[in-house]
Amino acid sequence: MWSWLRTRLLISIPVLLGITALMFALLRSAPGDPVRYMVDPIAMSGASEEYIEARRREFGLDQPIPVQYVIWLKELSQGNLGYSFQGGRPVRDMVGERIGPTVRLMGSGLLLAIVIGLPLGIFAALKQYSVLDYIIAVLSLAAVSIPLFFLGLAAIYVFSLRLDLVPIAGMHPVDRTPTIADELRHLILPATLLALNLAGPIIRYARASTLEVLRQEYLTTARAKGLGERRIVRVHLLPNALIPVISAIGVLVPVLFAGSVIVEQIF
């Protein structure tokens, strides 16, 4: 499985480069001029076209788009993300100030989603067409269908305003020195909501993958040899059923990013 995972990671490199090249080309082809956006509107009224062109040459914006992409990729490899158009601060510093809470939220949400989604999906496949299978299917469909912003506001109303179990918003108390327990209490509700948003697809992927493996002949052979059902599931079923699910979780990473943006805005 590790060799397969290594191969997938190597394949993702050209895919990532292709995506960044496409997005860079689309953004540069969009209407608007970054130089005119950077210059103050009052100063722009008296600025000549020669000044605008000089600024454009300074930033390399007069080059063809492929050349600009190569320059951007080179600067990115050195950790240079440029400067903010509005504040003029280095983007790297601005990202560094905010990346910590976002990573904690995304990591907690993804971990909870895996802990919730994988066992439920595998259990639903093992109990196919049972009452519990239908219940899990309905819950996973609801997790996918309910908008995250609505679920977040409803959770705040129920668990924070009505039951007073968790804080409404923020990362830590403002009236005292925060502890690890305080930060965990503030993280519980946002991470759980983000996990529910991801758990639905993981349940469906895990169920479909497990059902596909259950149809394989080597499981029938293992049962014919007299192996116990728990050993069959642990040794033969899970390692093969989890491989497609790992790919599916990788596909869900953009959903994780988008969900974290919404959750951070809510809380």
Short mmCIF file of C-alpha atoms in Angstrom, two decimals:
data_model
loop_
_atom_site.label_atom_id
_atom_site.label_comp_id
_atom_site.label_asym_id
_atom_site.label_seq_id
_atom_site.Cartn_x
_atom_site.Cartn_y
_atom_site.Cartn_z
CA MET A 1 0.00 0.00 0.00
CA TRP A 2 2.90 2.35 0.72
CA SER A 3 4.31 1.93 -2.80
CA TRP A 4 0.88 2.71 -4.21
CA LEU A 5 0.64 5.80 -2.01
CA ARG A 6 4.11 6.95 -3.09
CA THR A 7 3.13 6.52 -6.75
CA ARG A 8 -0.03 8.55 -6.22
CA LEU A 9 1.95 11.35 -4.59
CA LEU A 10 4.41 11.44 -7.51
CA ILE A 11 1.54 11.55 -10.00
CA SER A 12 -0.02 14.46 -8.11
CA ILE A 13 3.01 16.69 -8.80
CA PRO A 14 2.36 17.23 -12.55
CA VAL A 15 -1.36 17.42 -11.85
CA LEU A 16 -0.76 20.20 -9.32
CA LEU A 17 1.50 22.05 -11.75
CA GLY A 18 -1.14 21.79 -14.44
CA ILE A 19 -3.85 23.14 -12.14
CA THR A 20 -1.70 26.08 -11.02
CA ALA A 21 -0.77 26.89 -14.62
CA LEU A 22 -4.42 26.86 -15.67
CA MET A 23 -5.54 29.01 -12.74
CA PHE A 24 -2.67 31.44 -13.30
CA ALA A 25 -3.59 31.81 -16.97
CA LEU A 26 -7.27 32.33 -16.17
CA LEU A 27 -6.54 34.97 -13.52
CA ARG A 28 -4.13 36.85 -15.77
CA SER A 29 -6.61 36.74 -18.64
CA ALA A 30 -9.41 38.19 -16.49
CA PRO A 31 -10.37 41.85 -16.94
CA GLY A 32 -8.55 44.37 -14.78
CA ASP A 33 -5.02 45.64 -14.30
CA PRO A 34 -3.16 44.85 -11.04
CA VAL A 35 -0.96 47.92 -11.45
CA ARG A 36 -3.92 50.28 -11.66
CA TYR A 37 -5.41 48.55 -8.63
CA MET A 38 -2.23 49.08 -6.61
CA VAL A 39 -1.92 52.79 -7.38
CA ASP A 40 -4.02 55.16 -5.28
CA PRO A 41 -7.03 56.43 -7.31
CA ILE A 42 -6.21 60.07 -6.52
CA ALA A 43 -2.63 59.61 -7.63
CA MET A 44 -3.84 57.64 -10.64
CA SER A 45 -5.71 60.67 -11.97
CA GLY A 46 -2.43 62.48 -12.48
CA ALA A 47 -0.31 59.48 -13.41
CA SER A 48 0.85 59.17 -17.01
CA GLU A 49 0.70 56.01 -19.09
CA GLU A 50 4.52 55.93 -19.06
CA TYR A 51 4.44 55.59 -15.26
CA ILE A 52 1.89 52.77 -15.50
CA GLU A 53 4.00 50.96 -18.09
CA ALA A 54 7.14 51.39 -15.97
CA ARG A 55 5.39 49.86 -12.97
CA ARG A 56 4.12 47.04 -15.16
CA ARG A 57 7.67 46.32 -16.38
CA GLU A 58 8.91 46.47 -12.78
CA PHE A 59 6.58 43.64 -11.78
CA GLY A 60 7.16 41.67 -15.00
CA LEU A 61 3.54 42.08 -16.11
CA ASP A 62 4.63 43.09 -19.61
CA GLN A 63 5.94 39.57 -20.25
CA PRO A 64 3.88 36.80 -21.92
CA ILE A 65 1.73 34.78 -19.55
CA PRO A 66 3.93 31.61 -19.77
CA VAL A 67 6.99 33.68 -18.80
CA GLN A 68 5.06 35.27 -15.93
CA TYR A 69 4.05 31.81 -14.72
CA VAL A 70 7.66 30.59 -14.72
CA ILE A 71 8.73 33.69 -12.77
CA TRP A 72 5.87 33.19 -10.31
CA LEU A 73 6.78 29.52 -9.87
CA LYS A 74 10.42 30.42 -9.23
CA GLU A 75 9.49 33.00 -6.60
CA LEU A 76 7.01 30.59 -5.02
CA SER A 77 9.71 27.91 -4.70
CA GLN A 78 11.75 30.45 -2.70
CA GLY A 79 8.87 31.24 -0.37
CA ASN A 80 8.07 34.63 -1.91
CA LEU A 81 4.29 35.03 -2.19
CA GLY A 82 4.37 38.71 -3.12
CA TYR A 83 2.72 41.64 -1.39
CA SER A 84 -0.86 42.49 -0.59
CA PHE A 85 -2.49 44.96 -2.99
CA GLN A 86 -4.39 46.60 -0.14
CA GLY A 87 -2.04 46.70 2.84
CA GLY A 88 1.30 46.37 1.08
CA ARG A 89 2.41 43.71 3.58
CA PRO A 90 4.16 40.49 2.50
CA VAL A 91 1.57 37.81 1.82
CA ARG A 92 3.82 35.25 3.51
CA ASP A 93 3.59 37.14 6.81
CA MET A 94 -0.18 37.52 6.52
CA VAL A 95 -0.61 33.81 5.80
CA GLY A 96 1.74 32.89 8.63
CA GLU A 97 -0.37 34.83 11.13
CA ARG A 98 -3.53 32.96 10.18
CA ILE A 99 -2.39 29.51 9.08
CA GLY A 100 -2.08 28.06 12.59
CA PRO A 101 -5.77 28.20 13.61
CA THR A 102 -6.85 27.10 10.12
CA VAL A 103 -4.56 24.07 10.16
CA ARG A 104 -5.80 23.07 13.62
CA LEU A 105 -9.41 23.37 12.46
CA MET A 106 -8.82 21.46 9.23
CA GLY A 107 -6.75 18.75 10.90
CA SER A 108 -9.30 18.22 13.65
CA GLY A 109 -12.19 18.21 11.19
CA LEU A 110 -10.51 15.74 8.83
CA LEU A 111 -9.51 13.43 11.68
CA LEU A 112 -13.03 13.42 13.09
CA ALA A 113 -14.51 12.85 9.63
CA ILE A 114 -12.29 9.80 9.11
CA VAL A 115 -13.06 8.45 12.58
CA ILE A 116 -16.80 8.88 11.95
CA GLY A 117 -17.01 8.05 8.25
CA LEU A 118 -14.82 4.96 7.85
CA PRO A 119 -16.39 2.74 10.55
CA LEU A 120 -19.94 3.74 9.59
CA GLY A 121 -19.31 3.13 5.89
CA ILE A 122 -17.70 -0.27 6.47
CA PHE A 123 -20.39 -1.29 8.96
CA ALA A 124 -23.14 -0.25 6.54
CA ALA A 125 -21.59 -2.43 3.82
CA LEU A 126 -21.24 -5.42 6.15
CA LYS A 127 -24.92 -5.01 7.15
CA GLN A 128 -26.16 -4.25 3.64
CA TYR A 129 -29.93 -3.64 3.30
CA SER A 130 -30.43 -3.76 7.05
CA VAL A 131 -32.22 -1.10 9.07
CA LEU A 132 -28.90 0.31 10.25
CA ASP A 133 -27.68 0.48 6.65
CA TYR A 134 -30.67 2.61 5.70
CA ILE A 135 -30.25 4.82 8.77
CA ILE A 136 -26.58 5.43 7.97
CA ALA A 137 -27.48 6.17 4.34
CA VAL A 138 -30.06 8.76 5.40
CA LEU A 139 -27.65 10.40 7.83
CA SER A 140 -24.85 10.56 5.25
CA LEU A 141 -27.23 12.04 2.69
CA ALA A 142 -28.37 14.65 5.22
CA ALA A 143 -24.75 15.53 6.04
CA VAL A 144 -24.06 16.12 2.34
CA SER A 145 -27.30 17.98 1.60
CA ILE A 146 -27.63 20.43 4.51
CA PRO A 147 -25.66 23.65 3.81
CA LEU A 148 -22.78 24.11 6.21
CA PHE A 149 -23.67 27.71 7.07
CA PHE A 150 -27.21 26.69 8.04
CA LEU A 151 -25.94 23.76 10.10
CA GLY A 152 -23.44 26.05 11.83
CA LEU A 153 -26.01 28.66 12.78
CA ALA A 154 -28.42 25.97 14.00
CA ALA A 155 -25.65 24.38 16.08
CA ILE A 156 -24.78 27.74 17.64
CA TYR A 157 -28.42 28.32 18.55
CA VAL A 158 -28.90 24.86 20.09
CA PHE A 159 -25.57 24.08 21.75
CA SER A 160 -24.37 27.59 22.61
CA LEU A 161 -27.43 29.78 23.15
CA ARG A 162 -29.98 27.27 24.42
CA LEU A 163 -27.87 24.59 26.15
CA ASP A 164 -24.77 26.73 26.89
CA LEU A 165 -22.45 23.77 26.37
CA VAL A 166 -19.80 25.33 24.12
CA PRO A 167 -18.68 28.91 23.33
CA ILE A 168 -20.42 30.80 20.56
CA ALA A 169 -17.34 32.03 18.71
CA GLY A 170 -13.66 32.85 18.95
CA MET A 171 -10.61 30.74 19.74
CA HIS A 172 -10.16 31.34 23.46
CA PRO A 173 -11.59 33.43 26.34
CA VAL A 174 -10.76 37.12 26.33
CA ASP A 175 -11.11 37.68 30.10
CA ARG A 176 -8.34 35.33 31.26
CA THR A 177 -5.22 33.54 30.10
CA PRO A 178 -6.40 30.72 27.82
CA THR A 179 -5.55 27.11 28.57
CA ILE A 180 -5.49 24.06 26.33
CA ALA A 181 -8.89 23.04 27.68
CA ASP A 182 -10.31 26.46 26.74
CA GLU A 183 -9.02 26.18 23.18
CA LEU A 184 -10.40 22.65 22.87
CA ARG A 185 -13.85 23.83 24.04
CA HIS A 186 -13.81 26.53 21.38
CA LEU A 187 -12.68 24.01 18.77
CA ILE A 188 -15.26 21.29 19.48
CA LEU A 189 -18.22 22.76 17.62
CA PRO A 190 -16.42 24.12 14.52
CA ALA A 191 -14.38 20.92 14.08
CA THR A 192 -17.46 18.73 14.51
CA LEU A 193 -19.42 20.69 11.91
CA LEU A 194 -16.53 20.51 9.46
CA ALA A 195 -16.24 16.77 10.14
CA LEU A 196 -19.94 16.21 9.46
CA ASN A 197 -19.58 18.02 6.15
CA LEU A 198 -16.87 15.55 5.12
CA ALA A 199 -18.16 12.41 6.84
CA GLY A 200 -21.08 12.00 4.42
CA PRO A 201 -18.93 11.46 1.30
CA ILE A 202 -16.44 9.32 3.26
CA ILE A 203 -19.28 7.04 4.43
CA ARG A 204 -20.51 6.59 0.88
CA TYR A 205 -17.02 5.95 -0.51
CA ALA A 206 -16.20 3.47 2.27
CA ARG A 207 -19.48 1.62 1.80
CA ALA A 208 -19.09 1.33 -1.97
CA SER A 209 -15.47 0.23 -1.71
CA THR A 210 -16.26 -2.38 0.95
CA LEU A 211 -19.13 -3.80 -1.10
CA GLU A 212 -16.83 -4.08 -4.10
CA VAL A 213 -14.26 -6.04 -2.10
CA LEU A 214 -16.93 -8.26 -0.55
CA ARG A 215 -17.73 -9.56 -4.05
CA GLN A 216 -14.17 -10.74 -4.65
CA GLU A 217 -13.50 -14.47 -4.85
CA TYR A 218 -10.55 -14.47 -2.46
CA LEU A 219 -12.93 -13.66 0.42
CA THR A 220 -15.01 -16.69 -0.49
CA THR A 221 -11.82 -18.76 -0.55
CA ALA A 222 -10.83 -17.42 2.88
CA ARG A 223 -14.22 -18.41 4.29
CA ALA A 224 -13.92 -21.87 2.68
CA LYS A 225 -10.60 -22.33 4.47
CA GLY A 226 -12.40 -21.84 7.77
CA LEU A 227 -11.06 -18.39 8.70
CA GLY A 228 -13.16 -16.45 11.18
CA GLU A 229 -15.19 -13.50 9.98
CA ARG A 230 -13.27 -11.00 12.11
CA ARG A 231 -9.94 -12.22 10.73
CA ILE A 232 -11.27 -12.02 7.18
CA VAL A 233 -12.42 -8.46 7.72
CA ARG A 234 -9.20 -7.38 9.44
CA VAL A 235 -6.66 -9.13 7.19
CA HIS A 236 -8.31 -9.41 3.78
CA LEU A 237 -11.15 -6.90 3.60
CA LEU A 238 -9.92 -3.68 5.21
CA PRO A 239 -6.48 -3.33 3.52
CA ASN A 240 -8.05 -3.64 0.07
CA ALA A 241 -11.18 -1.63 0.79
CA LEU A 242 -9.29 1.33 2.23
CA ILE A 243 -7.11 1.97 -0.83
CA PRO A 244 -9.85 3.67 -2.93
CA VAL A 245 -11.07 5.51 0.16
CA ILE A 246 -7.63 7.10 0.62
CA SER A 247 -7.87 8.48 -2.92
CA ALA A 248 -11.38 9.74 -2.19
CA ILE A 249 -10.18 11.54 0.94
CA GLY A 250 -7.51 13.26 -1.16
CA VAL A 251 -10.21 14.45 -3.55
CA LEU A 252 -12.11 15.90 -0.58
CA VAL A 253 -9.24 18.20 0.42
CA PRO A 254 -10.66 21.14 -1.64
CA VAL A 255 -14.00 20.59 0.12
CA LEU A 256 -12.10 20.72 3.41
CA PHE A 257 -10.57 24.08 2.46
CA ALA A 258 -13.91 25.52 1.36
CA GLY A 259 -15.66 24.24 4.48
CA SER A 260 -13.00 25.70 6.76
CA VAL A 261 -13.52 29.14 5.18
CA ILE A 262 -17.26 28.98 5.90
CA VAL A 263 -16.78 27.65 9.43
CA GLU A 264 -14.22 30.33 10.28
CA GLN A 265 -16.60 33.03 9.06
CA ILE A 266 -19.43 31.61 11.20
CA PHE A 267 -17.38 31.21 14.38
#
